[in-house]
Amino acid sequence: MIERWQASVMRAFVGILVGALTVAGCATDKGPAQAAIAAAETAVNSILADASKYVPDQARGLQAGLTAAKEKFTKGDYAAASTEAKAVADKASQVAAAASVRKAELTKSWESLNAGMPRVVESIKSRVDILSQSKKLPANMTADKLAAAKSGLGEITQQWTAATEAYKGGDLAEAIAKGTGVKAKAAEVMTTLGMTVPDALKG
Amino acid sequence: MENKSQQGGGADEWDATQWHVVQKGETLSKIAQQYYGDASLYPKIFEANRDVLKDPNMIRVGQKLRVP
């Protein structure tokens, strides 16, 4: 009878001990998890502006990772939260590097566009102006084609202004997108006018 | 435009200059007629080529002229 009572007390004691150790273990993990999440949040916030602009998918991935780490923390899974947060912080530096590479690529594209497009526009404008003064249009040119070219020149000018404004506003991706549209339109107008299309406008 | 017209040389892929290589029997008026449909607009070509032309009546075969 006494032996049975002793075994029962022992089992209860072991159970309490295991429970206490688990709680203590979790409490020990909480602080580091909190610190890891804070560090990940700082890392993400420091690169988020550029990452959202230049590598938006990767930026969204980082934010999702941070959210997942916070959810794990809220559920008390501190070890998993800590692991997730550390992975997010590591990933943040990779995303920052990718954003930097993409920014450099876009900047190079923009510089090329910005150096070349005004010359193309000037060339088209010059031809349109002269043809507008002509008493009779050349072979392969009709009044309709000239009217289309004039209208196209208006679009080009407007879109190019929008592209340069996007650039000035810091939106390189939008500037490139608009500039690429201008390239296509310029090639179309030059072809309509029977002009030789520069290589940069092809393809 | 046609085979007499060509892009300027060099590696500038943005070069939008329109060129014409002078053929035998051509004058600035004929070139203006070809590109603009109006021979009287030849001064436009002359002005664009003042660096190589001193006289609008003095062009030579093979000369490469800008056609604005």
Coordinates of N, CA and C in Angstrom, one line a residue, chain A residues 38-191:
Chain A
A38 N 12.6 41.3 -33.9 CA 12.9 42.7 -33.9 C 14.0 43.0 -34.9
A39 N 15.0 42.1 -34.9 CA 16.1 42.3 -35.8 C 15.7 42.1 -37.3
A40 N 14.8 41.1 -37.5 CA 14.3 40.8 -38.8 C 13.5 42.0 -39.3
E41 N 12.7 42.5 -38.4 CA 11.8 43.6 -38.8 C 12.7 44.8 -39.2
T42 N 13.7 45.1 -38.4 CA 14.6 46.2 -38.8 C 15.3 46.0 -40.1
A43 N 15.7 44.7 -40.3 CA 16.4 44.4 -41.6 C 15.5 44.6 -42.8
V44 N 14.2 44.1 -42.6 CA 13.3 44.2 -43.7 C 12.9 45.7 -44.0
N45 N 12.6 46.4 -42.9 CA 12.2 47.8 -43.0 C 13.3 48.7 -43.7
S46 N 14.6 48.3 -43.4 CA 15.7 49.1 -44.0 C 15.8 49.0 -45.5
I47 N 15.3 47.9 -46.0 CA 15.5 47.6 -47.5 C 14.1 47.6 -48.2
L48 N 13.0 47.7 -47.5 CA 11.7 47.5 -48.1 C 11.4 48.5 -49.2
A49 N 11.8 49.8 -49.1 CA 11.4 50.8 -50.1 C 12.0 50.4 -51.4
D50 N 13.3 50.2 -51.5 CA 14.0 49.8 -52.7 C 13.5 48.4 -53.2
A51 N 13.4 47.5 -52.3 CA 13.0 46.1 -52.7 C 11.6 46.1 -53.3
S52 N 10.7 46.9 -52.7 CA 9.3 47.0 -53.3 C 9.3 47.6 -54.7
K53 N 10.3 48.5 -54.9 CA 10.4 49.1 -56.3 C 11.0 48.2 -57.3
Y54 N 12.1 47.6 -56.9 CA 12.9 46.9 -57.9 C 12.7 45.4 -57.9
V55 N 12.4 44.8 -56.8 CA 12.1 43.3 -56.8 C 10.9 43.1 -55.9
P56 N 9.7 43.5 -56.4 CA 8.5 43.5 -55.6 C 8.1 42.1 -55.1
D57 N 8.3 41.1 -55.9 CA 7.9 39.7 -55.5 C 8.8 39.3 -54.3
Q58 N 10.0 39.6 -54.3 CA 10.9 39.2 -53.2 C 10.6 40.0 -52.0
A59 N 10.2 41.2 -52.2 CA 9.8 42.1 -51.0 C 8.6 41.5 -50.3
R60 N 7.6 41.1 -51.2 CA 6.4 40.5 -50.6 C 6.8 39.2 -49.8
G61 N 7.7 38.4 -50.4 CA 8.1 37.2 -49.7 C 8.7 37.5 -48.3
L62 N 9.5 38.5 -48.2 CA 10.1 38.9 -47.0 C 9.0 39.3 -45.9
Q63 N 8.1 40.1 -46.4 CA 7.0 40.5 -45.5 C 6.2 39.3 -45.0
A64 N 6.0 38.3 -45.9 CA 5.2 37.1 -45.6 C 6.0 36.3 -44.5
G65 N 7.3 36.3 -44.7 CA 8.1 35.5 -43.7 C 8.1 36.2 -42.4
L66 N 8.1 37.5 -42.4 CA 8.1 38.2 -41.1 C 6.7 38.0 -40.4
T67 N 5.7 38.0 -41.2 CA 4.3 37.8 -40.6 C 4.3 36.4 -40.0
A68 N 4.8 35.4 -40.8 CA 4.8 34.0 -40.3 C 5.6 33.9 -39.0
A69 N 6.7 34.6 -38.9 CA 7.5 34.5 -37.6 C 6.7 35.1 -36.5
K70 N 6.0 36.2 -36.7 CA 5.2 36.8 -35.7 C 4.0 35.9 -35.2
E71 N 3.4 35.2 -36.2 CA 2.3 34.3 -35.9 C 2.8 33.2 -35.0
K72 N 4.0 32.7 -35.3 CA 4.5 31.6 -34.5 C 4.8 32.0 -33.1
F73 N 5.3 33.3 -33.0 CA 5.6 33.8 -31.7 C 4.3 34.0 -30.9
T74 N 3.3 34.5 -31.5 CA 2.0 34.7 -30.9 C 1.4 33.3 -30.3
K75 N 1.7 32.3 -31.1 CA 1.2 30.9 -30.7 C 2.1 30.3 -29.7
G76 N 3.2 31.0 -29.3 CA 4.1 30.4 -28.3 C 5.1 29.5 -28.8
D77 N 5.2 29.4 -30.1 CA 6.2 28.5 -30.7 C 7.5 29.4 -30.9
Y78 N 8.2 29.7 -29.8 CA 9.3 30.6 -29.9 C 10.5 30.1 -30.7
A79 N 10.8 28.8 -30.6 CA 11.9 28.3 -31.3 C 11.7 28.5 -32.8
A80 N 10.5 28.1 -33.3 CA 10.2 28.2 -34.7 C 10.1 29.7 -35.1
A81 N 9.6 30.5 -34.3 CA 9.5 32.0 -34.6 C 11.0 32.5 -34.7
S82 N 11.8 32.1 -33.9 CA 13.2 32.5 -33.9 C 13.9 32.1 -35.2
T83 N 13.7 30.8 -35.6 CA 14.3 30.3 -36.8 C 13.8 31.0 -38.0
E84 N 12.5 31.2 -38.0 CA 11.8 32.0 -39.2 C 12.4 33.4 -39.3
A85 N 12.5 34.0 -38.1 CA 12.9 35.4 -38.1 C 14.4 35.6 -38.6
K86 N 15.2 34.6 -38.2 CA 16.6 34.6 -38.6 C 16.7 34.4 -40.1
A87 N 15.9 33.5 -40.6 CA 15.9 33.3 -42.1 C 15.5 34.5 -42.8
V88 N 14.5 35.2 -42.3 CA 14.0 36.5 -42.9 C 15.1 37.5 -42.9
A89 N 15.8 37.6 -41.8 CA 16.9 38.6 -41.7 C 18.0 38.3 -42.7
D90 N 18.3 37.0 -42.9 CA 19.3 36.6 -43.8 C 18.9 36.9 -45.3
K91 N 17.6 36.6 -45.5 CA 17.1 36.7 -46.8 C 17.0 38.2 -47.2
A92 N 16.8 39.1 -46.2 CA 16.7 40.5 -46.4 C 18.0 41.1 -47.1
S93 N 19.1 40.6 -46.7 CA 20.4 41.1 -47.3 C 20.5 40.6 -48.8
Q94 N 20.0 39.4 -49.0 CA 20.0 38.9 -50.4 C 19.1 39.7 -51.3
V95 N 17.9 40.0 -50.7 CA 16.9 40.8 -51.5 C 17.5 42.2 -51.7
A96 N 18.2 42.8 -50.7 CA 18.8 44.1 -50.9 C 19.8 44.1 -52.1
A97 N 20.6 43.0 -52.1 CA 21.5 42.9 -53.2 C 20.8 42.7 -54.6
A98 N 19.8 41.9 -54.6 CA 19.0 41.8 -55.9 C 18.4 43.1 -56.3
A99 N 17.9 43.9 -55.3 CA 17.3 45.2 -55.7 C 18.3 46.1 -56.2
S100 N 19.5 46.0 -55.6 CA 20.6 46.9 -56.1 C 21.0 46.6 -57.5
V101 N 21.1 45.3 -57.8 CA 21.4 44.8 -59.2 C 20.4 45.3 -60.2
R102 N 19.1 45.1 -59.8 CA 18.0 45.5 -60.7 C 18.0 47.0 -60.9
K103 N 18.3 47.8 -59.8 CA 18.3 49.2 -59.9 C 19.4 49.7 -60.9
A104 N 20.5 49.0 -60.8 CA 21.7 49.3 -61.7 C 21.3 49.0 -63.2
E105 N 20.6 47.9 -63.4 CA 20.2 47.5 -64.7 C 19.2 48.6 -65.3
L106 N 18.2 48.9 -64.5 CA 17.2 49.9 -64.9 C 17.9 51.3 -65.2
T107 N 18.8 51.7 -64.3 CA 19.5 53.0 -64.5 C 20.2 53.0 -65.8
K108 N 20.9 51.9 -66.1 CA 21.6 51.8 -67.3 C 20.7 51.9 -68.5
S109 N 19.6 51.2 -68.5 CA 18.6 51.3 -69.5 C 18.0 52.7 -69.7
W110 N 17.8 53.3 -68.6 CA 17.2 54.7 -68.6 C 18.2 55.7 -69.2
E111 N 19.5 55.5 -68.8 CA 20.5 56.5 -69.3 C 20.6 56.3 -70.8
S112 N 20.5 55.1 -71.3 CA 20.6 54.9 -72.8 C 19.4 55.5 -73.5
L113 N 18.2 55.3 -72.9 CA 17.0 55.9 -73.5 C 17.1 57.4 -73.5
N114 N 17.5 57.9 -72.3 CA 17.5 59.4 -72.2 C 18.5 60.0 -73.1
A115 N 19.6 59.3 -73.4 CA 20.6 59.9 -74.3 C 20.1 59.8 -75.7
G116 N 19.4 58.7 -76.1 CA 19.0 58.5 -77.5 C 17.7 59.0 -77.9
M117 N 16.7 58.9 -77.1 CA 15.3 59.2 -77.5 C 15.1 60.7 -78.0
P118 N 15.7 61.6 -77.3 CA 15.5 63.0 -77.7 C 16.0 63.2 -79.2
R119 N 17.1 62.5 -79.5 CA 17.6 62.6 -80.9 C 16.6 62.0 -81.9
V120 N 16.0 60.9 -81.5 CA 15.0 60.3 -82.4 C 13.8 61.2 -82.6
V121 N 13.3 61.7 -81.4 CA 12.2 62.6 -81.5 C 12.4 63.8 -82.4
E122 N 13.6 64.4 -82.2 CA 14.0 65.5 -83.0 C 14.1 65.2 -84.5
S123 N 14.6 64.0 -84.8 CA 14.6 63.6 -86.2 C 13.2 63.4 -86.8
I124 N 12.3 62.9 -86.1 CA 11.0 62.7 -86.5 C 10.3 64.1 -86.7
K125 N 10.5 64.9 -85.7 CA 9.9 66.2 -85.7 C 10.3 67.0 -86.9
S126 N 11.6 66.9 -87.2 CA 12.2 67.6 -88.3 C 11.5 67.2 -89.6
R127 N 11.4 65.9 -89.8 CA 10.8 65.4 -91.0 C 9.4 65.7 -91.2
V128 N 8.6 65.6 -90.1 CA 7.2 66.0 -90.1 C 7.0 67.5 -90.4
D129 N 7.9 68.3 -89.8 CA 7.8 69.8 -90.1 C 8.0 70.1 -91.6
I130 N 9.0 69.4 -92.1 CA 9.4 69.7 -93.5 C 8.3 69.2 -94.4
L131 N 7.8 68.0 -94.2 CA 6.7 67.4 -95.0 C 5.5 68.3 -94.9
S132 N 5.3 68.9 -93.7 CA 4.1 69.7 -93.6 C 4.2 71.0 -94.4
Q133 N 5.4 71.4 -94.8 CA 5.6 72.5 -95.6 C 5.6 72.2 -97.1
S134 N 5.6 70.9 -97.4 CA 5.7 70.5 -98.8 C 4.4 70.7 -99.6
K135 N 4.6 71.2 -100.8 CA 3.4 71.5 -101.6 C 2.7 70.2 -102.1
K136 N 3.6 69.1 -102.3 CA 3.1 67.8 -102.7 C 3.9 66.8 -102.0
L137 N 3.2 65.8 -101.5 CA 3.9 64.7 -100.8 C 4.7 63.8 -101.7
P138 N 5.8 63.2 -101.1 CA 6.6 62.3 -102.0 C 5.9 61.0 -102.2
A139 N 6.4 60.2 -103.1 CA 5.9 58.9 -103.4 C 5.8 58.1 -102.1
N140 N 4.9 57.2 -102.0 CA 4.7 56.4 -100.8 C 4.2 57.2 -99.6
M141 N 3.9 58.4 -99.7 CA 3.5 59.2 -98.6 C 2.1 59.8 -99.0
T142 N 1.1 59.6 -98.1 CA -0.2 60.2 -98.3 C -0.5 61.2 -97.2
A143 N -1.6 61.9 -97.4 CA -2.0 62.9 -96.4 C -2.4 62.1 -95.1
D144 N -3.0 61.0 -95.3 CA -3.4 60.2 -94.2 C -2.2 59.7 -93.4
K145 N -1.2 59.3 -94.1 CA 0.0 58.8 -93.4 C 0.7 59.9 -92.7
L146 N 0.7 61.1 -93.3 CA 1.4 62.2 -92.7 C 0.6 62.6 -91.4
A147 N -0.7 62.6 -91.5 CA -1.6 62.9 -90.4 C -1.3 61.9 -89.2
A148 N -1.2 60.6 -89.6 CA -0.9 59.6 -88.6 C 0.4 59.8 -87.9
A149 N 1.4 60.2 -88.8 CA 2.7 60.5 -88.2 C 2.7 61.7 -87.2
K150 N 1.9 62.7 -87.6 CA 1.8 63.9 -86.7 C 1.2 63.5 -85.4
S151 N 0.1 62.7 -85.5 CA -0.6 62.3 -84.3 C 0.4 61.4 -83.4
G152 N 1.1 60.5 -84.1 CA 2.1 59.7 -83.4 C 3.2 60.5 -82.8
L153 N 3.6 61.5 -83.4 CA 4.6 62.4 -82.8 C 4.1 63.1 -81.5
G154 N 2.8 63.5 -81.6 CA 2.2 64.0 -80.4 C 2.2 63.0 -79.2
E155 N 1.9 61.8 -79.6 CA 1.8 60.7 -78.5 C 3.2 60.5 -78.0
I156 N 4.2 60.5 -78.9 CA 5.6 60.2 -78.5 C 6.1 61.3 -77.5
T157 N 5.8 62.5 -77.9 CA 6.2 63.7 -77.1 C 5.6 63.6 -75.7
Q158 N 4.3 63.3 -75.7 CA 3.5 63.2 -74.4 C 4.0 62.1 -73.5
Q159 N 4.2 60.9 -74.1 CA 4.7 59.7 -73.4 C 6.1 59.9 -72.9
W160 N 6.9 60.6 -73.7 CA 8.3 60.8 -73.3 C 8.4 61.8 -72.1
T161 N 7.5 62.8 -72.1 CA 7.4 63.7 -71.0 C 7.0 62.9 -69.8
A162 N 6.1 62.0 -69.9 CA 5.6 61.2 -68.8 C 6.7 60.3 -68.3
A163 N 7.5 59.8 -69.2 CA 8.6 58.9 -68.8 C 9.7 59.7 -68.0
T164 N 10.0 60.9 -68.5 CA 11.0 61.7 -67.7 C 10.5 62.1 -66.4
E165 N 9.2 62.4 -66.3 CA 8.6 62.8 -65.0 C 8.6 61.6 -64.0
A166 N 8.4 60.4 -64.6 CA 8.4 59.2 -63.7 C 9.9 59.0 -63.2
Y167 N 10.8 59.3 -64.1 CA 12.2 59.2 -63.6 C 12.5 60.2 -62.5
K168 N 12.1 61.4 -62.8 CA 12.4 62.5 -61.8 C 11.7 62.2 -60.5
G169 N 10.5 61.5 -60.6 CA 9.8 61.1 -59.4 C 10.4 59.9 -58.7
G170 N 11.5 59.3 -59.2 CA 12.2 58.2 -58.6 C 11.6 56.9 -59.0
D171 N 10.7 56.8 -60.0 CA 10.1 55.6 -60.4 C 10.7 55.1 -61.7
L172 N 11.9 54.5 -61.5 CA 12.7 54.0 -62.7 C 11.9 53.0 -63.5
A173 N 11.3 52.1 -62.8 CA 10.6 51.0 -63.6 C 9.5 51.6 -64.5
E174 N 8.8 52.6 -63.9 CA 7.7 53.2 -64.7 C 8.3 54.0 -65.9
A175 N 9.4 54.7 -65.6 CA 10.1 55.5 -66.6 C 10.6 54.6 -67.8
I176 N 11.1 53.4 -67.4 CA 11.6 52.5 -68.5 C 10.4 51.9 -69.2
A177 N 9.3 51.6 -68.5 CA 8.1 51.1 -69.2 C 7.6 52.1 -70.2
K178 N 7.5 53.3 -69.8 CA 6.9 54.3 -70.7 C 7.9 54.6 -71.8
G179 N 9.2 54.6 -71.5 CA 10.2 54.9 -72.5 C 10.2 53.8 -73.5
T180 N 10.0 52.5 -73.1 CA 10.0 51.4 -74.1 C 8.8 51.6 -75.0
G181 N 7.7 52.1 -74.4 CA 6.5 52.3 -75.3 C 6.8 53.4 -76.3
V182 N 7.5 54.4 -75.9 CA 7.9 55.5 -76.8 C 8.8 54.9 -77.9
K183 N 9.7 54.0 -77.6 CA 10.5 53.4 -78.6 C 9.7 52.8 -79.7
A184 N 8.8 52.0 -79.3 CA 7.9 51.2 -80.2 C 7.1 52.2 -81.1
K185 N 6.6 53.2 -80.5 CA 5.8 54.2 -81.3 C 6.7 55.0 -82.2
A186 N 7.9 55.3 -81.8 CA 8.8 56.0 -82.6 C 9.2 55.2 -83.9
A187 N 9.4 53.9 -83.7 CA 9.8 53.0 -84.8 C 8.6 53.0 -85.8
E188 N 7.4 52.9 -85.2 CA 6.2 52.9 -86.1 C 6.1 54.2 -86.9
V189 N 6.3 55.3 -86.3 CA 6.2 56.6 -87.0 C 7.3 56.8 -88.0
M190 N 8.5 56.4 -87.7 CA 9.6 56.5 -88.6 C 9.3 55.6 -89.8
T191 N 8.8 54.5 -89.6 CA 8.4 53.6 -90.7 C 7.4 54.2 -91.6

